[in-house]
mmCIF file of C-alpha atoms and ligand atoms in Angstrom:
data_model
loop_
_atom_site.group_PDB
_atom_site.id
_atom_site.type_symbol
_atom_site.label_atom_id
_atom_site.label_comp_id
_atom_site.label_asym_id
_atom_site.label_seq_id
_atom_site.Cartn_x
_atom_site.Cartn_y
_atom_site.Cartn_z
ATOM 1 C CA MET A 1 -19.416 -8.912 17.735
ATOM 2 C CA ILE A 2 -16.991 -8.762 14.478
ATOM 3 C CA ALA A 3 -18.139 -10.254 11.128
ATOM 4 C CA PRO A 4 -16.658 -13.476 10.035
ATOM 5 C CA LEU A 5 -15.341 -13.526 7.610
ATOM 6 C CA ASN A 6 -16.735 -16.261 5.530
ATOM 7 C CA GLU A 7 -13.855 -17.677 3.921
ATOM 8 C CA ASP A 8 -13.531 -21.102 5.721
ATOM 9 C CA LYS A 9 -12.404 -23.631 3.307
ATOM 10 C CA ASN A 10 -9.238 -21.275 2.683
ATOM 11 C CA LEU A 11 -8.308 -20.854 6.100
ATOM 12 C CA HIS A 12 -8.689 -24.069 6.045
ATOM 13 C CA ALA A 13 -6.366 -24.372 3.369
ATOM 14 C CA ILE A 14 -3.903 -21.542 4.716
ATOM 15 C CA ARG A 15 -3.802 -23.605 7.718
ATOM 16 C CA ARG A 16 -2.621 -26.372 6.268
ATOM 17 C CA LEU A 17 -0.145 -24.964 4.315
ATOM 18 C CA ILE A 18 1.260 -23.261 7.213
ATOM 19 C CA ASP A 19 1.595 -25.761 8.373
ATOM 20 C CA GLU A 20 3.054 -28.544 5.258
ATOM 21 C CA SER A 21 5.164 -25.548 5.071
ATOM 22 C CA GLU A 22 9.179 -25.067 5.723
ATOM 23 C CA ARG A 23 11.229 -22.812 4.019
ATOM 24 C CA ILE A 24 8.004 -19.525 4.424
ATOM 25 C CA VAL A 25 8.398 -16.666 2.402
ATOM 26 C CA ALA A 26 6.241 -13.102 3.152
ATOM 27 C CA LEU A 27 6.660 -10.807 0.042
ATOM 28 C CA THR A 28 5.298 -7.220 -0.531
ATOM 29 C CA HIS A 29 4.919 -4.820 -3.703
ATOM 30 C CA MET A 30 6.972 -2.938 -4.585
ATOM 31 C CA SER A 31 7.993 0.601 -2.739
ATOM 32 C CA PRO A 32 5.935 -0.917 0.373
ATOM 33 C CA ASP A 33 4.252 0.751 2.467
ATOM 34 C CA GLY A 34 3.227 0.877 6.256
ATOM 35 C CA ASP A 35 0.161 -1.366 4.620
ATOM 36 C CA ALA A 36 2.702 -3.532 3.084
ATOM 37 C CA ILE A 37 5.332 -4.016 6.159
ATOM 38 C CA GLY A 38 1.884 -3.783 8.465
ATOM 39 C CA SER A 39 0.962 -7.243 7.125
ATOM 40 C CA ALA A 40 4.507 -8.834 6.470
ATOM 41 C CA THR A 41 5.652 -8.106 10.410
ATOM 42 C CA ALA A 42 1.996 -9.381 11.901
ATOM 43 C CA PHE A 43 3.009 -12.056 10.030
ATOM 44 C CA ARG A 44 5.674 -13.474 11.084
ATOM 45 C CA SER A 45 5.417 -13.130 14.563
ATOM 46 C CA VAL A 46 1.986 -14.875 14.432
ATOM 47 C CA MET A 47 4.285 -16.613 12.807
ATOM 48 C CA GLU A 48 7.394 -17.298 14.964
ATOM 49 C CA GLN A 49 4.323 -17.729 18.087
ATOM 50 C CA ILE A 50 3.560 -20.787 16.514
ATOM 51 C CA GLY A 51 7.393 -22.512 15.547
ATOM 52 C CA LYS A 52 7.147 -21.329 11.407
ATOM 53 C CA ASP A 53 10.027 -18.700 10.517
ATOM 54 C CA VAL A 54 9.116 -16.396 7.662
ATOM 55 C CA GLN A 55 11.725 -14.690 5.829
ATOM 56 C CA ILE A 56 10.073 -11.390 5.144
ATOM 57 C CA ILE A 57 11.275 -9.943 1.152
ATOM 58 C CA ILE A 58 10.235 -5.971 -0.474
ATOM 59 C CA PRO A 59 11.007 -6.054 -3.699
ATOM 60 C CA ASP A 60 12.491 -2.175 -2.978
ATOM 61 C CA MET A 61 13.115 0.953 0.129
ATOM 62 C CA MET A 62 10.528 1.506 2.005
ATOM 63 C CA LEU A 63 9.150 3.813 3.902
ATOM 64 C CA ALA A 64 11.851 5.556 6.222
ATOM 65 C CA SER A 65 9.051 6.375 8.420
ATOM 66 C CA LEU A 66 9.031 2.313 8.828
ATOM 67 C CA ARG A 67 11.531 1.663 10.277
ATOM 68 C CA SER A 68 10.517 2.554 13.706
ATOM 69 C CA LEU A 69 8.372 -0.332 13.673
ATOM 70 C CA PRO A 70 9.860 -2.616 16.031
ATOM 71 C CA GLY A 71 8.623 -5.592 14.310
ATOM 72 C CA ALA A 72 10.509 -4.282 11.503
ATOM 73 C CA ARG A 73 14.033 -6.241 11.112
ATOM 74 C CA ASP A 74 15.265 -8.643 9.355
ATOM 75 C CA ILE A 75 13.972 -7.935 5.787
ATOM 76 C CA THR A 76 15.455 -8.669 2.958
ATOM 77 C CA ASP A 77 15.361 -5.632 0.176
ATOM 78 C CA ALA A 78 15.304 -7.099 -2.924
ATOM 79 C CA THR A 79 17.161 -4.267 -4.746
ATOM 80 C CA ARG A 80 19.866 -3.959 -2.422
ATOM 81 C CA TYR A 81 20.621 -8.204 -1.607
ATOM 82 C CA PRO A 82 19.452 -9.761 -5.230
ATOM 83 C CA GLU A 83 20.708 -12.481 -5.096
ATOM 84 C CA PHE A 84 19.740 -13.607 -1.073
ATOM 85 C CA ALA A 85 16.263 -12.273 -2.132
ATOM 86 C CA GLU A 86 16.633 -15.694 -5.506
ATOM 87 C CA LYS A 87 17.705 -17.817 -3.056
ATOM 88 C CA LEU A 88 14.857 -16.844 -0.672
ATOM 89 C CA ILE A 89 12.407 -17.785 -4.193
ATOM 90 C CA THR A 90 13.656 -20.230 -5.311
ATOM 91 C CA GLU A 91 13.851 -22.486 -2.147
ATOM 92 C CA ALA A 92 10.931 -21.259 -0.816
ATOM 93 C CA ASP A 93 7.960 -23.898 -0.396
ATOM 94 C CA LEU A 94 5.482 -21.228 0.643
ATOM 95 C CA ILE A 95 4.895 -17.805 -0.332
ATOM 96 C CA VAL A 96 2.989 -15.514 0.598
ATOM 97 C CA CYS A 97 1.901 -12.604 -1.068
ATOM 98 C CA LEU A 98 0.077 -9.460 1.106
ATOM 99 C CA ASP A 99 -1.650 -6.170 0.237
ATOM 100 C CA PHE A 100 -1.111 -6.546 -3.372
ATOM 101 C CA ASN A 101 -3.073 -8.090 -5.728
ATOM 102 C CA GLU A 102 -1.429 -9.297 -9.435
ATOM 103 C CA SER A 103 2.532 -10.873 -9.956
ATOM 104 C CA LYS A 104 3.343 -8.123 -11.496
ATOM 105 C CA ARG A 105 2.810 -5.696 -8.387
ATOM 106 C CA VAL A 106 6.590 -7.019 -7.106
ATOM 107 C CA GLY A 107 8.477 -5.411 -10.291
ATOM 108 C CA LYS A 108 11.391 -7.125 -10.274
ATOM 109 C CA LEU A 109 10.937 -10.575 -8.563
ATOM 110 C CA THR A 110 7.707 -10.844 -11.062
ATOM 111 C CA GLY A 111 9.260 -13.649 -13.393
ATOM 112 C CA LEU A 112 10.540 -15.259 -9.769
ATOM 113 C CA LEU A 113 6.859 -15.243 -8.757
ATOM 114 C CA GLU A 114 5.737 -16.637 -11.056
ATOM 115 C CA GLN A 115 8.091 -19.660 -11.432
ATOM 116 C CA SER A 116 8.991 -20.801 -7.793
ATOM 117 C CA LYS A 117 7.928 -23.741 -7.340
ATOM 118 C CA ALA A 118 6.508 -22.495 -4.070
ATOM 119 C CA ARG A 119 2.903 -23.261 -2.968
ATOM 120 C CA LYS A 120 1.182 -19.681 -3.068
ATOM 121 C CA ILE A 121 -1.032 -17.928 -0.921
ATOM 122 C CA LEU A 122 -2.611 -13.823 -1.150
ATOM 123 C CA ILE A 123 -3.959 -11.670 1.289
ATOM 124 C CA ASP A 124 -5.033 -9.020 -0.236
ATOM 125 C CA HIS A 125 -7.369 -5.349 -0.401
ATOM 126 C CA HIS A 126 -7.100 -4.698 -4.178
ATOM 127 C CA LEU A 127 -9.639 -5.374 -6.832
ATOM 128 C CA ASN A 128 -8.924 -7.470 -9.341
ATOM 129 C CA PRO A 129 -7.039 -9.904 -7.514
ATOM 130 C CA GLY A 130 -5.040 -12.235 -11.024
ATOM 131 C CA THR A 131 -5.585 -16.612 -10.587
ATOM 132 C CA PHE A 132 -0.701 -16.719 -9.679
ATOM 133 C CA ALA A 133 -2.018 -18.329 -5.875
ATOM 134 C CA ASP A 134 -3.112 -21.680 -5.011
ATOM 135 C CA VAL A 135 -5.245 -20.398 -2.595
ATOM 136 C CA ALA A 136 -6.995 -16.522 -2.249
ATOM 137 C CA ILE A 137 -8.301 -14.593 0.231
ATOM 138 C CA SER A 138 -9.246 -11.217 -1.475
ATOM 139 C CA HIS A 139 -12.044 -8.278 -0.481
ATOM 140 C CA PRO A 140 -11.491 -5.529 -2.034
ATOM 141 C CA GLU A 141 -14.600 -3.776 0.859
ATOM 142 C CA MET A 142 -11.984 -3.698 3.596
ATOM 143 C CA SER A 143 -9.689 -1.246 3.358
ATOM 144 C CA SER A 144 -6.263 -2.478 4.933
ATOM 145 C CA THR A 145 -4.604 -6.155 4.296
ATOM 146 C CA CYS A 146 -4.441 -5.094 8.132
ATOM 147 C CA PHE A 147 -7.905 -5.290 9.002
ATOM 148 C CA LEU A 148 -8.227 -8.738 6.037
ATOM 149 C CA LEU A 149 -5.046 -10.354 8.248
ATOM 150 C CA PHE A 150 -6.668 -9.199 11.860
ATOM 151 C CA LYS A 151 -10.110 -11.572 11.109
ATOM 152 C CA VAL A 152 -7.509 -14.334 9.070
ATOM 153 C CA PHE A 153 -5.835 -14.903 12.359
ATOM 154 C CA CYS A 154 -8.631 -14.825 13.422
ATOM 155 C CA GLY A 155 -10.173 -18.013 11.447
ATOM 156 C CA LEU A 156 -6.971 -19.387 11.408
ATOM 157 C CA GLU A 157 -8.162 -19.300 15.489
ATOM 158 C CA LEU A 158 -4.221 -17.092 16.622
ATOM 159 C CA PHE A 159 -5.722 -14.798 18.019
ATOM 160 C CA SER A 160 -3.643 -15.809 21.547
ATOM 161 C CA GLU A 161 -0.729 -15.983 18.739
ATOM 162 C CA ILE A 162 -1.436 -11.498 18.052
ATOM 163 C CA ASN A 163 1.494 -10.035 20.869
ATOM 164 C CA LYS A 164 2.126 -6.702 21.225
ATOM 165 C CA GLN A 165 5.139 -6.595 18.082
ATOM 166 C CA ALA A 166 2.054 -7.813 15.644
ATOM 167 C CA ALA A 167 -0.030 -6.197 16.575
ATOM 168 C CA GLU A 168 1.860 -2.561 16.550
ATOM 169 C CA SER A 169 2.044 -4.142 12.614
ATOM 170 C CA ILE A 170 -1.226 -4.733 12.451
ATOM 171 C CA LEU A 171 -2.662 -1.100 13.503
ATOM 172 C CA THR A 172 0.424 0.419 11.432
ATOM 173 C CA GLY A 173 -1.158 -0.543 8.380
ATOM 174 C CA MET A 174 -4.431 0.165 8.673
ATOM 175 C CA MET A 175 -3.921 3.726 10.192
ATOM 176 C CA THR A 176 -1.798 4.517 7.171
ATOM 177 C CA ASP A 177 -4.257 2.634 4.042
ATOM 178 C CA THR A 178 -6.876 4.969 5.938
ATOM 179 C CA GLY A 179 -5.504 8.433 6.259
ATOM 180 C CA ASN A 180 -5.911 6.992 10.227
ATOM 181 C CA PHE A 181 -9.123 6.355 9.418
ATOM 182 C CA SER A 182 -9.906 9.109 7.567
ATOM 183 C CA TYR A 183 -11.314 7.474 4.695
ATOM 184 C CA ASN A 184 -12.284 3.932 3.668
ATOM 185 C CA ALA A 185 -13.041 3.584 7.301
ATOM 186 C CA ALA A 186 -16.375 3.513 7.828
ATOM 187 C CA ASP A 187 -16.719 0.276 9.143
ATOM 188 C CA PRO A 188 -17.743 -0.500 12.558
ATOM 189 C CA ASP A 189 -15.508 -3.921 12.666
ATOM 190 C CA ILE A 190 -11.994 -1.295 12.300
ATOM 191 C CA TYR A 191 -12.488 0.222 15.723
ATOM 192 C CA VAL A 192 -13.321 -3.767 17.086
ATOM 193 C CA VAL A 193 -10.326 -4.877 16.033
ATOM 194 C CA VAL A 194 -8.621 -1.188 17.063
ATOM 195 C CA SER A 195 -9.906 -1.527 20.468
ATOM 196 C CA GLU A 196 -8.749 -5.457 21.028
ATOM 197 C CA LEU A 197 -4.315 -4.493 19.399
ATOM 198 C CA LEU A 198 -5.396 -1.108 21.460
ATOM 199 C CA LYS A 199 -5.623 -4.739 24.799
ATOM 200 C CA LYS A 200 -2.754 -6.013 22.809
ATOM 201 C CA GLY A 201 -0.556 -3.088 24.086
ATOM 202 C CA VAL A 202 0.333 -0.579 21.737
ATOM 203 C CA ASP A 203 0.309 2.573 21.983
ATOM 204 C CA LYS A 204 -1.803 3.721 18.802
ATOM 205 C CA GLU A 205 0.113 7.721 19.691
ATOM 206 C CA LYS A 206 3.218 6.859 19.239
ATOM 207 C CA ILE A 207 2.561 5.140 16.002
ATOM 208 C CA TYR A 208 0.042 8.226 14.796
ATOM 209 C CA ARG A 209 2.766 10.087 15.287
ATOM 210 C CA ALA A 210 5.224 8.137 13.538
ATOM 211 C CA GLN A 211 2.851 7.854 10.479
ATOM 212 C CA PHE A 212 1.711 11.443 10.203
ATOM 213 C CA GLU A 213 3.511 13.763 11.626
ATOM 214 C CA THR A 214 7.193 12.990 11.656
ATOM 215 C CA HIS A 215 9.201 14.359 8.768
ATOM 216 C CA SER A 216 12.712 15.712 8.131
ATOM 217 C CA LEU A 217 12.465 19.902 7.111
ATOM 218 C CA ASN A 218 13.862 19.375 3.535
ATOM 219 C CA SER A 219 9.290 17.765 2.635
ATOM 220 C CA LEU A 220 8.046 20.589 5.200
ATOM 221 C CA ARG A 221 9.835 22.515 3.207
ATOM 222 C CA LEU A 222 10.271 20.558 -0.493
ATOM 223 C CA ASN A 223 5.927 19.843 0.291
ATOM 224 C CA ALA A 224 5.831 24.293 1.043
ATOM 225 C CA TYR A 225 7.491 24.773 -2.408
ATOM 226 C CA ALA A 226 5.169 22.502 -3.826
ATOM 227 C CA MET A 227 1.923 23.430 -2.830
ATOM 228 C CA LEU A 228 2.532 27.410 -3.336
ATOM 229 C CA LYS A 229 4.696 27.135 -6.842
ATOM 230 C CA LYS A 230 3.411 23.801 -8.515
ATOM 231 C CA LEU A 231 0.107 22.809 -7.991
ATOM 232 C CA GLU A 232 -3.240 23.916 -10.078
ATOM 233 C CA VAL A 233 -6.225 24.141 -9.567
ATOM 234 C CA TRP A 234 -9.344 23.416 -12.441
ATOM 235 C CA PRO A 235 -12.065 23.928 -10.461
ATOM 236 C CA ASP A 236 -15.104 23.304 -13.003
ATOM 237 C CA LYS A 237 -13.582 20.834 -12.970
ATOM 238 C CA GLY A 238 -13.087 19.807 -10.064
ATOM 239 C CA ALA A 239 -9.541 18.502 -10.309
ATOM 240 C CA ALA A 240 -6.344 19.358 -9.162
ATOM 241 C CA LEU A 241 -2.735 18.997 -10.017
ATOM 242 C CA ILE A 242 1.260 19.109 -8.869
ATOM 243 C CA THR A 243 4.506 18.025 -10.940
ATOM 244 C CA LEU A 244 7.762 18.134 -9.708
ATOM 245 C CA THR A 245 10.642 17.731 -11.798
ATOM 246 C CA ARG A 246 13.618 15.717 -11.051
ATOM 247 C CA ASP A 247 16.109 19.291 -10.358
ATOM 248 C CA GLU A 248 12.534 20.377 -7.814
ATOM 249 C CA LEU A 249 13.546 17.899 -6.168
ATOM 250 C CA ASN A 250 16.919 17.049 -5.765
ATOM 251 C CA ARG A 251 16.866 20.550 -5.229
ATOM 252 C CA PHE A 252 15.023 19.844 -1.648
ATOM 253 C CA HIS A 253 17.659 16.252 -1.645
ATOM 254 C CA TYR A 254 13.783 13.730 -2.607
ATOM 255 C CA THR A 255 13.833 11.023 0.166
ATOM 256 C CA LYS A 256 11.458 8.251 -0.979
ATOM 257 C CA GLY A 257 8.260 8.909 0.866
ATOM 258 C CA ASP A 258 9.113 12.896 1.294
ATOM 259 C CA THR A 259 5.906 13.278 -0.777
ATOM 260 C CA GLU A 260 4.157 10.692 1.164
ATOM 261 C CA GLY A 261 -0.267 12.753 1.383
ATOM 262 C CA LEU A 262 1.198 15.554 -0.959
ATOM 263 C CA VAL A 263 -1.668 14.447 -2.870
ATOM 264 C CA ASN A 264 -4.116 14.387 -0.343
ATOM 265 C CA LYS A 265 -3.912 17.657 -0.063
ATOM 266 C CA ALA A 266 -5.964 19.601 -2.829
ATOM 267 C CA LEU A 267 -8.850 17.589 -1.636
ATOM 268 C CA ALA A 268 -8.845 19.866 0.431
ATOM 269 C CA ILE A 269 -10.591 22.696 -1.728
ATOM 270 C CA PRO A 270 -13.805 22.624 -1.897
ATOM 271 C CA GLY A 271 -15.137 21.947 -5.474
ATOM 272 C CA VAL A 272 -12.029 19.506 -6.529
ATOM 273 C CA VAL A 273 -12.346 15.785 -6.508
ATOM 274 C CA TYR A 274 -9.681 13.922 -7.557
ATOM 275 C CA SER A 275 -6.059 15.207 -7.554
ATOM 276 C CA ALA A 276 -3.214 13.589 -9.233
ATOM 277 C CA PHE A 277 0.616 13.763 -8.576
ATOM 278 C CA LEU A 278 3.705 13.742 -10.951
ATOM 279 C CA ARG A 279 7.314 12.924 -9.923
ATOM 280 C CA GLU A 280 9.689 12.596 -12.572
ATOM 281 C CA GLU A 281 11.245 9.655 -12.312
ATOM 282 C CA ASP A 282 14.912 8.033 -14.258
ATOM 283 C CA GLY A 283 13.183 7.566 -17.578
ATOM 284 C CA TYR A 284 9.490 7.318 -16.536
ATOM 285 C CA VAL A 285 7.356 9.213 -14.456
ATOM 286 C CA LYS A 286 6.009 8.058 -11.056
ATOM 287 C CA VAL A 287 1.569 8.663 -11.050
ATOM 288 C CA SER A 288 -0.883 9.122 -7.469
ATOM 289 C CA MET A 289 -3.798 10.382 -7.681
ATOM 290 C CA ARG A 290 -6.973 10.664 -5.140
ATOM 291 C CA SER A 291 -10.138 11.167 -4.938
ATOM 292 C CA LEU A 292 -13.488 11.809 -3.615
ATOM 293 C CA ASP A 293 -17.050 9.724 -3.150
ATOM 294 C CA LYS A 294 -17.287 8.207 -6.640
ATOM 295 C CA PHE A 295 -14.600 9.732 -8.782
ATOM 296 C CA PRO A 296 -12.550 6.182 -10.100
ATOM 297 C CA VAL A 297 -9.089 6.709 -10.655
ATOM 298 C CA ASN A 298 -8.401 3.859 -10.856
ATOM 299 C CA GLU A 299 -10.106 3.326 -13.956
ATOM 300 C CA LEU A 300 -8.190 7.201 -14.730
ATOM 301 C CA CYS A 301 -5.111 5.350 -14.326
ATOM 302 C CA ARG A 302 -5.451 1.902 -14.933
ATOM 303 C CA GLU A 303 -6.880 3.088 -18.686
ATOM 304 C CA HIS A 304 -3.964 6.591 -19.160
ATOM 305 C CA PHE A 305 -1.295 5.433 -16.807
ATOM 306 C CA SER A 306 -0.735 1.584 -17.063
ATOM 307 C CA GLY A 307 -2.116 1.326 -13.426
ATOM 308 C CA GLY A 308 -4.235 0.686 -11.223
ATOM 309 C CA GLY A 309 -5.572 0.393 -7.309
ATOM 310 C CA HIS A 310 -8.939 1.327 -6.151
ATOM 311 C CA ILE A 311 -11.581 3.717 -6.831
ATOM 312 C CA ASN A 312 -10.331 6.482 -4.149
ATOM 313 C CA ALA A 313 -6.627 5.977 -4.175
ATOM 314 C CA ALA A 314 -4.727 5.148 -7.672
ATOM 315 C CA GLY A 315 -1.383 5.379 -8.821
ATOM 316 C CA GLY A 316 0.407 4.026 -12.168
ATOM 317 C CA GLU A 317 3.854 5.212 -14.008
ATOM 318 C CA PHE A 318 4.614 7.081 -17.335
ATOM 319 C CA ASN A 319 6.449 6.182 -20.456
ATOM 320 C CA GLY A 320 7.759 9.530 -21.933
ATOM 321 C CA THR A 321 8.746 12.939 -20.464
ATOM 322 C CA LEU A 322 6.952 15.315 -17.209
ATOM 323 C CA GLU A 323 5.825 17.383 -19.402
ATOM 324 C CA GLU A 324 4.073 14.514 -21.145
ATOM 325 C CA ALA A 325 2.316 13.677 -18.613
ATOM 326 C CA ALA A 326 1.408 16.298 -17.325
ATOM 327 C CA ALA A 327 -0.324 17.439 -20.596
ATOM 328 C CA LEU A 328 -2.515 14.144 -21.280
ATOM 329 C CA PHE A 329 -3.486 14.369 -17.748
ATOM 330 C CA ARG A 330 -4.603 17.681 -19.311
ATOM 331 C CA SER A 331 -6.057 16.586 -22.420
ATOM 332 C CA LEU A 332 -8.603 13.870 -20.224
ATOM 333 C CA LEU A 333 -10.280 16.986 -17.979
ATOM 334 C CA ASP A 334 -12.963 17.236 -20.339
ATOM 335 C CA THR A 335 -13.714 13.519 -20.304
ATOM 336 C CA ASN A 336 -13.093 13.658 -17.494
ATOM 337 C CA LYS A 337 -16.200 16.431 -16.398
ATOM 338 C CA SER A 338 -18.848 14.181 -17.506
ATOM 339 C CA LEU A 339 -17.025 11.888 -15.083
ATOM 340 C CA TYR A 340 -16.431 13.768 -12.407
ATOM 341 C CA LEU A 341 -20.660 16.152 -12.841
ATOM 342 C CA SER A 342 -22.177 12.355 -11.895
ATOM 343 C CA ALA A 343 -19.835 11.274 -9.520
ATOM 344 C CA THR A 344 -21.148 14.599 -7.182
ATOM 345 C CA HIS A 345 -23.764 15.468 -8.588
ATOM 346 C CA LYS A 346 -26.350 11.897 -8.706
HETATM 347 P P1 5GP B 1 0.145 5.751 -3.694
HETATM 348 O O1 5GP B 1 -1.069 6.968 -5.329
HETATM 349 O O2 5GP B 1 0.548 5.813 -2.754
HETATM 350 O O3 5GP B 1 1.529 5.212 -4.247
HETATM 351 O O4 5GP B 1 -0.723 4.553 -4.681
HETATM 352 C C1 5GP B 1 -1.204 4.474 -4.177
HETATM 353 C C2 5GP B 1 -2.517 3.089 -4.355
HETATM 354 O O5 5GP B 1 -2.293 2.830 -6.316
HETATM 355 C C3 5GP B 1 -1.814 1.841 -4.307
HETATM 356 O O6 5GP B 1 -2.739 1.179 -2.958
HETATM 357 C C4 5GP B 1 -2.054 1.031 -5.179
HETATM 358 O O7 5GP B 1 -3.578 0.462 -4.469
HETATM 359 C C5 5GP B 1 -2.251 1.934 -6.618
HETATM 360 N N1 5GP B 1 -0.573 1.999 -7.008
HETATM 361 C C6 5GP B 1 0.036 2.883 -6.816
HETATM 362 N N2 5GP B 1 0.962 2.283 -7.947
HETATM 363 C C7 5GP B 1 0.671 1.137 -8.653
HETATM 364 C C8 5GP B 1 1.040 1.094 -10.025
HETATM 365 O O8 5GP B 1 2.499 1.416 -10.735
HETATM 366 N N3 5GP B 1 0.404 -0.024 -10.477
HETATM 367 C C9 5GP B 1 -0.882 -0.252 -9.753
HETATM 368 N N4 5GP B 1 -1.978 -1.280 -10.963
HETATM 369 N N5 5GP B 1 -1.470 -0.221 -8.804
HETATM 370 C C10 5GP B 1 -0.827 1.429 -8.709
HETATM 371 MN MN1 MN B 2 -3.165 -2.357 1.298
#
C-alpha cells in the first residue's frame, strides 16, 4: 500500500479552495522543466475532469522536449505574452504554485504573485518553503512534485480523475527529476505510482525517448565539444567544472535545453563527487551543480551563487563574467575539500 501524505487538514483546505474558485491559475518556476510542466498540465487535466478550468502560466520558455507532451498546449509564456499573463494573475481567485518554494523563483512575475489577492496553494518538493501561500504541501523528501501531486490527487479522492494525459504528465515529471529513476529514486512508493500510471495507459518508452534520447545534431556536437575541450577535473578534490562562453554556445546554435544533463556527465569519473557547469548568459552566468552522496551543492550554490536547490542538484546565478565565476569556483576547491572528505569517507 502506498504511504499516505498525512496532510488531511491541508487537503481539506485545498479541496475547499478549489471548489470555491472560478479563475484558477497554475504557475511554475522560471525555465520550467519536466516536473514543472508535468505537474501543471496534470493538475489542469484532473481539474478539467471535475469541471474546473485552469490557466497555466510559465515565467519563460519551456524546453523544446516538453512540447511533445500531449498536455502541453495552451500554456501562457509570460515572456511572450506579458499582458495576458498579468491579466490572468491579477484576475485569478486561486493560484496554484507548483514545483517551486519561493515567490522569487517566478522571476519577473514575483511582484504580481506577491501582490495578487488570489488565495495561493503551494505544492512542492524543494527545501525551505516560503510563507507566501495560504496552504502549503511541501515534501522535500519526495523526488518530484509530480510524485507528490499524485499523492495529493489520491488524498483528494481524485484518483479516478487521473486520465491518460494526466498520467503521462505525472510520469514525465517523475522521470525527468530522477534521471529516469537513477537518483532520488529509492522510495518503493515511486514504483507503485509508476505501476498505477502504466495501468492508465501511459507509453513509458515514448516518454523516455522524448525526454532523454532526443537531441539535435548541434546539441550533440556542443556536448561533445564541452566534454573534449572544456572539462576540468580535480580528482584529489572530487571536483569537476565545465564552462561555456556565449561565443561557444553561438557556434553550435545553442537553444535552451541543449546542455540539459551535461553537468551530470563528470560524475561518471571515479572520485568526482561534485560537478559544476557555468554557462554565460547576457550579463550574468547561469550556474548548475550536481553531486553524489552527502555533498551539499545546494549550500555551495546558496552561499556563493545566489541560488539553492536540493542536496545533489542545485543551481544559481553569478553577477559577473564567466571567468570570474570560474575563478570563484576554483578558489573554493580547497575549502570544499573537507566537505568532500566528510561526505564520502564517513
Ligand atoms: P538545474 O541545474 O537543472 O538548472 O537546476 C537544478 C535544481 O537547482 C533545480 O531543480 C532547482 O531546485 C535548483 N536551482 C536551479 N537554479 C536555481 C536558482 O537560480 N535559484 C535557486 N534557488 N535554485 C535553483
Ligand atoms: Mn521538481
